[in-house]
Tab-separated table of C-alpha atoms in Angstrom:
chain	number	residue	atom	x	y	z
A	147	LEU	CA	0.086	-0.029	0.035
A	148	ARG	CA	2.796	2.393	0.863
A	149	PHE	CA	4.384	2.160	-2.578
A	150	ASP	CA	1.203	1.841	-4.636
A	151	GLU	CA	0.611	5.268	-6.193
A	152	GLN	CA	-2.946	4.319	-7.148
A	153	VAL	CA	-3.903	4.080	-3.445
A	154	ARG	CA	-5.292	7.460	-2.227
A	155	VAL	CA	-7.207	6.418	0.915
A	156	VAL	CA	-7.149	3.260	3.078
A	157	VAL	CA	-10.247	2.166	5.082
A	158	PHE	CA	-9.827	-0.364	7.838
A	159	ARG	CA	-12.874	-2.470	8.530
A	160	SER	CA	-13.824	-5.893	9.817
A	161	GLN	CA	-15.803	-8.566	8.174
A	162	VAL	CA	-16.812	-10.068	11.482
A	163	LYS	CA	-20.213	-8.580	12.418
A	164	GLY	CA	-20.230	-6.750	15.697
A	165	VAL	CA	-16.508	-6.707	16.126
A	166	PHE	CA	-13.920	-4.200	14.742
A	167	CYS	CA	-11.047	-5.838	16.522
A	168	ALA	CA	-11.304	-7.520	19.975
A	169	GLY	CA	-7.565	-7.167	20.733
A	170	ALA	CA	-5.078	-9.844	21.682
A	171	ASP	CA	-6.134	-13.469	22.240
A	172	LEU	CA	-5.441	-13.808	25.958
A	173	LYS	CA	-5.665	-17.561	25.874
A	174	GLU	CA	-2.867	-17.541	23.335
A	175	ARG	CA	-0.920	-14.979	25.397
A	176	ALA	CA	-1.269	-17.122	28.500
A	177	LYS	CA	0.867	-19.815	26.809
A	178	MET	CA	3.735	-17.482	26.156
A	179	ASP	CA	6.741	-16.930	28.466
A	180	ASP	CA	7.839	-13.402	29.390
A	181	ALA	CA	10.221	-13.137	26.507
A	182	GLU	CA	7.701	-14.227	23.943
A	183	VAL	CA	5.154	-11.712	25.311
A	184	GLY	CA	7.648	-8.911	24.957
A	185	GLU	CA	8.475	-9.868	21.371
A	186	PHE	CA	4.791	-10.187	20.514
A	187	VAL	CA	4.073	-6.762	21.790
A	188	ARG	CA	7.073	-5.254	20.089
A	189	ARG	CA	5.924	-6.602	16.687
A	190	LEU	CA	2.403	-5.344	17.406
A	191	ARG	CA	3.723	-1.924	18.314
A	192	ASN	CA	5.844	-1.906	14.979
A	193	LEU	CA	2.692	-2.892	13.024
A	194	MET	CA	0.756	0.076	14.490
A	195	ASP	CA	3.717	2.335	13.636
A	196	GLU	CA	3.715	1.123	10.086
A	197	ILE	CA	-0.009	1.871	9.834
A	198	ALA	CA	0.434	5.303	11.238
A	199	ALA	CA	3.276	5.923	8.805
A	200	LEU	CA	1.248	5.121	5.634
A	201	PRO	CA	1.595	8.263	3.557
A	202	VAL	CA	-2.090	8.328	2.508
A	203	PRO	CA	-5.122	9.085	4.754
A	204	THR	CA	-6.346	6.140	6.758
A	205	ILE	CA	-9.922	5.698	8.253
A	206	ALA	CA	-10.976	3.140	10.874
A	207	ALA	CA	-14.622	2.006	10.348
A	208	ILE	CA	-15.616	0.829	13.868
A	209	ASP	CA	-18.834	-1.108	13.557
A	210	GLY	CA	-18.463	-3.030	16.747
A	211	TYR	CA	-16.117	-3.791	19.560
A	212	ALA	CA	-12.737	-2.117	19.458
A	213	LEU	CA	-10.959	-3.194	22.665
A	214	GLY	CA	-7.348	-3.054	23.760
A	215	GLY	CA	-5.078	-3.605	20.771
A	216	GLY	CA	-8.227	-3.152	18.635
A	217	LEU	CA	-8.642	0.414	19.700
A	218	GLU	CA	-4.970	0.907	19.381
A	219	LEU	CA	-5.326	-0.125	15.739
A	220	ALA	CA	-8.061	2.517	15.256
A	221	LEU	CA	-5.909	5.148	17.034
A	222	ALA	CA	-3.073	4.527	14.556
A	223	CYS	CA	-5.519	5.624	11.823
A	224	ASP	CA	-5.805	9.244	10.859
A	225	LEU	CA	-9.588	9.317	11.093
A	226	ARG	CA	-12.170	7.180	12.926
A	227	VAL	CA	-15.815	6.594	12.228
A	228	ALA	CA	-17.924	4.603	14.704
A	229	ALA	CA	-21.411	3.221	14.957
A	230	SER	CA	-23.237	4.650	17.962
A	231	SER	CA	-23.589	1.193	19.388
A	232	ALA	CA	-19.896	0.346	18.985
A	233	LYS	CA	-17.878	-0.286	22.251
A	234	MET	CA	-14.359	1.053	22.567
A	235	GLY	CA	-11.861	0.938	25.422
A	236	LEU	CA	-8.253	0.453	26.386
A	237	ILE	CA	-9.183	-2.333	28.751
A	238	GLU	CA	-5.660	-3.601	29.586
A	239	THR	CA	-5.655	-2.614	33.318
A	240	THR	CA	-8.627	-4.833	33.827
A	241	ARG	CA	-6.380	-7.708	32.874
A	242	GLY	CA	-3.320	-6.703	34.781
A	243	LEU	CA	-1.675	-5.070	31.821
A	244	LEU	CA	-1.243	-1.614	30.312
A	245	PRO	CA	-1.591	-0.550	26.631
A	246	GLY	CA	1.570	-1.570	24.779
A	247	ALA	CA	0.866	-0.959	21.182
A	248	GLY	CA	0.794	2.839	21.238
A	249	GLY	CA	-2.362	3.449	23.352
A	250	THR	CA	-0.638	5.423	26.101
A	251	GLN	CA	0.852	7.776	23.506
A	252	ARG	CA	-1.883	8.103	20.797
A	253	LEU	CA	-4.906	8.357	23.014
A	254	PRO	CA	-3.780	11.477	24.941
A	255	ARG	CA	-2.746	13.094	21.594
A	256	CYS	CA	-6.298	12.409	20.525
A	257	VAL	CA	-8.480	13.245	23.485
A	258	GLY	CA	-6.153	15.061	25.920
A	259	VAL	CA	-4.081	13.921	28.877
A	260	GLY	CA	-6.768	13.923	31.454
A	261	LEU	CA	-9.426	11.950	29.549
A	262	ALA	CA	-6.763	9.459	28.351
A	263	LYS	CA	-5.608	8.760	31.959
A	264	GLU	CA	-9.179	8.369	33.036
A	265	LEU	CA	-9.985	5.844	30.280
A	266	ILE	CA	-6.706	3.933	30.756
A	267	PHE	CA	-6.760	3.909	34.597
A	268	THR	CA	-10.378	2.651	34.729
A	269	GLY	CA	-10.268	0.364	31.696
A	270	ARG	CA	-13.776	1.808	30.864
A	271	GLN	CA	-15.613	0.964	27.655
A	272	ILE	CA	-17.448	3.721	25.922
A	273	ASP	CA	-19.907	3.728	22.972
A	274	GLY	CA	-19.701	5.621	19.693
A	275	GLU	CA	-21.627	8.647	20.775
A	276	GLN	CA	-19.433	9.047	23.909
A	277	ALA	CA	-16.417	8.620	21.715
A	278	ALA	CA	-17.563	11.331	19.329
A	279	SER	CA	-18.264	13.694	22.246
A	280	MET	CA	-14.682	13.505	23.505
A	281	GLY	CA	-13.077	13.596	19.990
A	282	LEU	CA	-11.988	9.938	19.981
A	283	VAL	CA	-13.843	9.399	16.733
A	284	ASN	CA	-14.678	11.993	14.037
A	285	HIS	CA	-18.243	10.730	13.438
A	286	SER	CA	-20.785	8.531	15.257
A	287	VAL	CA	-23.591	7.117	13.192
A	288	PRO	CA	-26.668	4.920	14.095
A	289	GLN	CA	-26.020	1.226	13.278
A	290	ASN	CA	-28.040	-0.223	10.385
A	291	SER	CA	-29.593	-3.602	9.823
A	292	GLU	CA	-26.428	-4.811	7.818
A	293	GLY	CA	-24.146	-3.863	10.650
A	294	ASP	CA	-21.896	-1.758	8.472
A	295	ALA	CA	-23.052	1.800	9.114
A	296	ALA	CA	-19.528	3.073	10.179
A	297	TYR	CA	-18.088	1.456	7.079
A	298	GLN	CA	-20.576	3.199	4.813
A	299	ARG	CA	-19.938	6.536	6.605
A	300	ALA	CA	-16.119	5.917	6.091
A	301	LEU	CA	-16.585	5.368	2.467
A	302	THR	CA	-18.520	8.669	2.087
A	303	LEU	CA	-15.593	10.368	3.910
A	304	ALA	CA	-13.089	8.663	1.656
A	305	LYS	CA	-15.038	9.915	-1.434
A	306	GLU	CA	-14.711	13.369	-0.052
A	307	ILE	CA	-10.843	12.933	0.064
A	308	LEU	CA	-10.449	11.152	-3.325
A	309	PRO	CA	-10.956	14.126	-5.665
A	310	GLN	CA	-8.260	16.253	-3.838
A	311	ALA	CA	-4.717	16.486	-5.043
A	312	PRO	CA	-3.008	13.272	-3.741
A	313	PHE	CA	0.465	14.686	-3.234
A	314	ALA	CA	-0.922	17.787	-1.481
A	315	VAL	CA	-2.962	15.563	0.871
A	316	LYS	CA	0.066	13.453	1.635
A	317	MET	CA	2.122	16.464	2.457
A	318	GLY	CA	-0.578	17.809	4.570
A	319	LYS	CA	-0.635	14.502	6.546
A	320	LEU	CA	3.100	14.636	6.867
A	321	ALA	CA	3.158	18.186	8.095
A	322	ILE	CA	0.517	17.588	10.685
A	323	ASN	CA	2.004	14.345	11.992
A	324	LYS	CA	5.570	15.720	12.280
A	325	GLY	CA	4.455	19.185	13.452
A	326	MET	CA	2.442	17.756	16.358
A	327	GLU	CA	5.603	16.387	17.884
A	328	VAL	CA	7.555	19.641	18.052
A	329	ASP	CA	7.162	23.306	19.099
A	330	ILE	CA	5.174	25.606	16.859
A	331	ALA	CA	8.208	27.368	15.322
A	332	SER	CA	9.699	23.984	14.293
A	333	GLY	CA	6.278	22.912	13.036
A	334	MET	CA	6.075	26.022	10.877
A	335	ALA	CA	9.491	25.032	9.366
A	336	ILE	CA	8.191	21.530	8.670
A	337	GLU	CA	5.099	22.981	6.957
A	338	GLY	CA	7.358	25.144	4.871
A	339	MET	CA	9.412	22.170	3.772
A	340	CYS	CA	6.345	20.195	2.865
A	341	TYR	CA	4.942	23.208	1.002
A	342	ALA	CA	8.126	23.616	-0.918
A	343	GLN	CA	7.951	20.017	-2.137
A	344	ASN	CA	4.370	20.610	-3.442
A	345	ILE	CA	5.253	23.799	-5.381
A	346	PRO	CA	6.757	22.069	-8.440
A	347	THR	CA	4.019	19.511	-8.843
A	348	ARG	CA	1.797	19.238	-11.873
A	349	ASP	CA	-1.160	18.986	-9.667
A	350	ARG	CA	-0.537	22.486	-8.283
A	351	GLN	CA	-0.374	23.848	-11.768
A	352	GLU	CA	-3.556	21.923	-12.696
A	353	GLY	CA	-5.311	23.356	-9.629
A	354	MET	CA	-4.425	26.891	-10.607
A	355	ALA	CA	-5.394	26.346	-14.323
A	356	ALA	CA	-8.772	24.754	-13.318
A	357	PHE	CA	-9.509	27.670	-11.077
A	358	ARG	CA	-8.725	30.194	-13.966
A	359	GLU	CA	-10.786	28.181	-16.376
A	360	LYS	CA	-13.696	27.574	-14.019
A	361	ARG	CA	-13.711	23.788	-14.329
A	362	PRO	CA	-13.113	20.898	-11.945
A	363	PRO	CA	-9.405	20.052	-11.559
A	364	GLN	CA	-8.091	16.649	-12.845
A	365	PHE	CA	-5.348	15.645	-10.354
A	366	THR	CA	-2.962	12.820	-11.190
A	367	GLY	CA	-0.779	12.717	-8.151
A	368	LYS	CA	2.235	14.045	-10.092
């Protein structure tokens, strides 16, 4: 996906009705020794980092349970859409654990430190509407009879992104992600570097031409 220039948006969904991702299999985990657990979680953390590093926008369509590592997967995405009936939570402390695949870092960056601490310390599960009210998800939608309401809303969101200039969107994602980790002056410098890379693109020229000619732009990602 990272190197496929035809890919402009990635939607993560589950084909298991009622479950986005239920997290680690604790029965499997119980059979591991300490070293194996450490390696398992390290690989899981690396996977989440790979998802977060995808250059194109990513959307998690949460139509059911997203618990533990399942919510960490959703947090690794850029955008999240949830059914109002979905259940989400970093429940690790209820099992004698703590989030180990990015949850302690991505959740506070998403909802703020205080709320993140409350959710992680209590292991509380929340529904889609509660998640939307605290900014954990971008949109909460009523579940439909097919059980894929979040996926359908995610597709609608993806279709809003698709017509936009692909390289500009990628640079926008990069500028936001890198800028959030530094002070604002450094962030402005990062934005400047990303903008500079976008200036010579054909898509920028096409965008200007389309505006002058009063027609929809035809972006190619070049």
